[in-house]
């Protein structure tokens, strides 16, 4: 059976923190699917098309990474593509507390799906899409936080 993991998120936009988590986990799985979640209550800075384009360009060199959009529950998306693992990055203890509950609820919903937590690289743990968006809003330079593919 193929070992498939989903790395879910909004990626608004993808950052070097996201990229690092995916690349570090590549040796663990046959395939990593980057799932761009859609939440109708959320207002996004970049359109879905642009977010997807940034991610595809970032991983253009990697054949075992797929990019897909989904709406609804992440565990349902996992089931639909035969993925048994969800990847999440942990930057802070706040991330952990938030993620722990979601991981446990997800496991209650679908016992076949496990969440794997990867601790952020120290030199990237301050990076967040939220702050990148704030900087972009005022035309600031975000080049040290995001892959080259991300442009306004
Ligand atoms: P969400 O919309 O679910 O918050 P994000 O797109 O912000 O998703 O992030 C997706 C995943 O990437 C989350 O697990 C988050 O903790 C992780 N992540 C975000 N920034 C970093 C970073 N700088 N280093 C490591 N992991 C990160």
GROMACS .gro file of C-alpha atoms and ligand atoms in nm, residues 7-18 20-21 24 42 44 87-91 95 98-99 117-121 124-130 133, ligand 1:
model
   65
    7UNK     CA    1  -0.035   1.851   0.436
    8UNK     CA    2  -0.348   2.064   0.475
    9UNK     CA    3  -0.367   2.441   0.510
   10UNK     CA    4  -0.475   2.768   0.358
   11UNK     CA    5  -0.129   2.856   0.228
   12UNK     CA    6  -0.227   3.222   0.197
   13UNK     CA    7   0.054   3.237   0.092
   14UNK     CA    8   0.292   2.941   0.120
   15UNK     CA    9   0.597   3.031   0.333
   16UNK     CA   10   0.947   2.891   0.380
   17UNK     CA   11   0.810   2.733   0.700
   18UNK     CA   12   0.556   2.528   0.502
   20UNK     CA   13   1.056   2.314   0.501
   21UNK     CA   14   0.798   2.086   0.667
   24UNK     CA   15   1.171   1.728   0.558
   42UNK     CA   16  -1.272   3.281   0.543
   44UNK     CA   17  -0.836   3.507   0.156
   87UNK     CA   18   0.111   1.642   0.849
   88UNK     CA   19   0.116   1.947   1.071
   89UNK     CA   20   0.397   2.182   1.166
   90UNK     CA   21   0.443   2.297   1.526
   91UNK     CA   22   0.594   2.637   1.593
   95UNK     CA   23   0.019   2.551   1.798
   98UNK     CA   24  -0.469   2.382   1.915
   99UNK     CA   25  -0.346   2.098   1.694
  117UNK     CA   26   0.363   1.661   1.403
  118UNK     CA   27   0.690   1.806   1.288
  119UNK     CA   28   0.862   2.070   1.499
  120UNK     CA   29   0.951   2.383   1.301
  121UNK     CA   30   1.313   2.456   1.222
  124UNK     CA   31   1.179   2.943   1.043
  125UNK     CA   32   0.954   2.918   1.348
  126UNK     CA   33   0.875   3.290   1.356
  127UNK     CA   34   0.729   3.284   1.005
  128UNK     CA   35   0.353   3.288   0.963
  129UNK     CA   36   0.129   3.348   0.662
  130UNK     CA   37  -0.072   3.596   0.871
  133UNK     CA   38  -0.006   3.907   0.458
  153LIG     P1   39  -0.408   2.683   0.861
  153LIG     O1   40  -0.489   2.762   0.765
  153LIG     O2   41  -0.458   2.545   0.888
  153LIG     O3   42  -0.362   2.757   0.985
  153LIG     P2   43  -0.154   2.732   0.742
  153LIG     O4   44  -0.155   2.744   0.595
  153LIG     O5   45  -0.131   2.857   0.820
  153LIG     O6   46  -0.279   2.651   0.783
  153LIG     O7   47  -0.044   2.625   0.788
  153LIG     C1   48  -0.048   2.490   0.753
  153LIG     C2   49   0.045   2.410   0.843
  153LIG     O8   50   0.176   2.461   0.837
  153LIG     C3   51   0.009   2.413   0.991
  153LIG     O9   52   0.034   2.285   1.047
  153LIG     C4   53   0.103   2.513   1.051
  153LIG    O10   54   0.130   2.487   1.188
  153LIG     C5   55   0.226   2.486   0.967
  153LIG     N1   56   0.316   2.601   0.963
  153LIG     C6   57   0.285   2.728   0.934
  153LIG     N2   58   0.394   2.808   0.941
  153LIG     C7   59   0.498   2.727   0.978
  153LIG     C8   60   0.638   2.749   1.005
  153LIG     N3   61   0.693   2.870   0.997
  153LIG     N4   62   0.714   2.643   1.040
  153LIG     C9   63   0.657   2.519   1.049
  153LIG     N5   64   0.527   2.492   1.028
  153LIG    C10   65   0.448   2.594   0.992
   0.00000   0.00000   0.00000
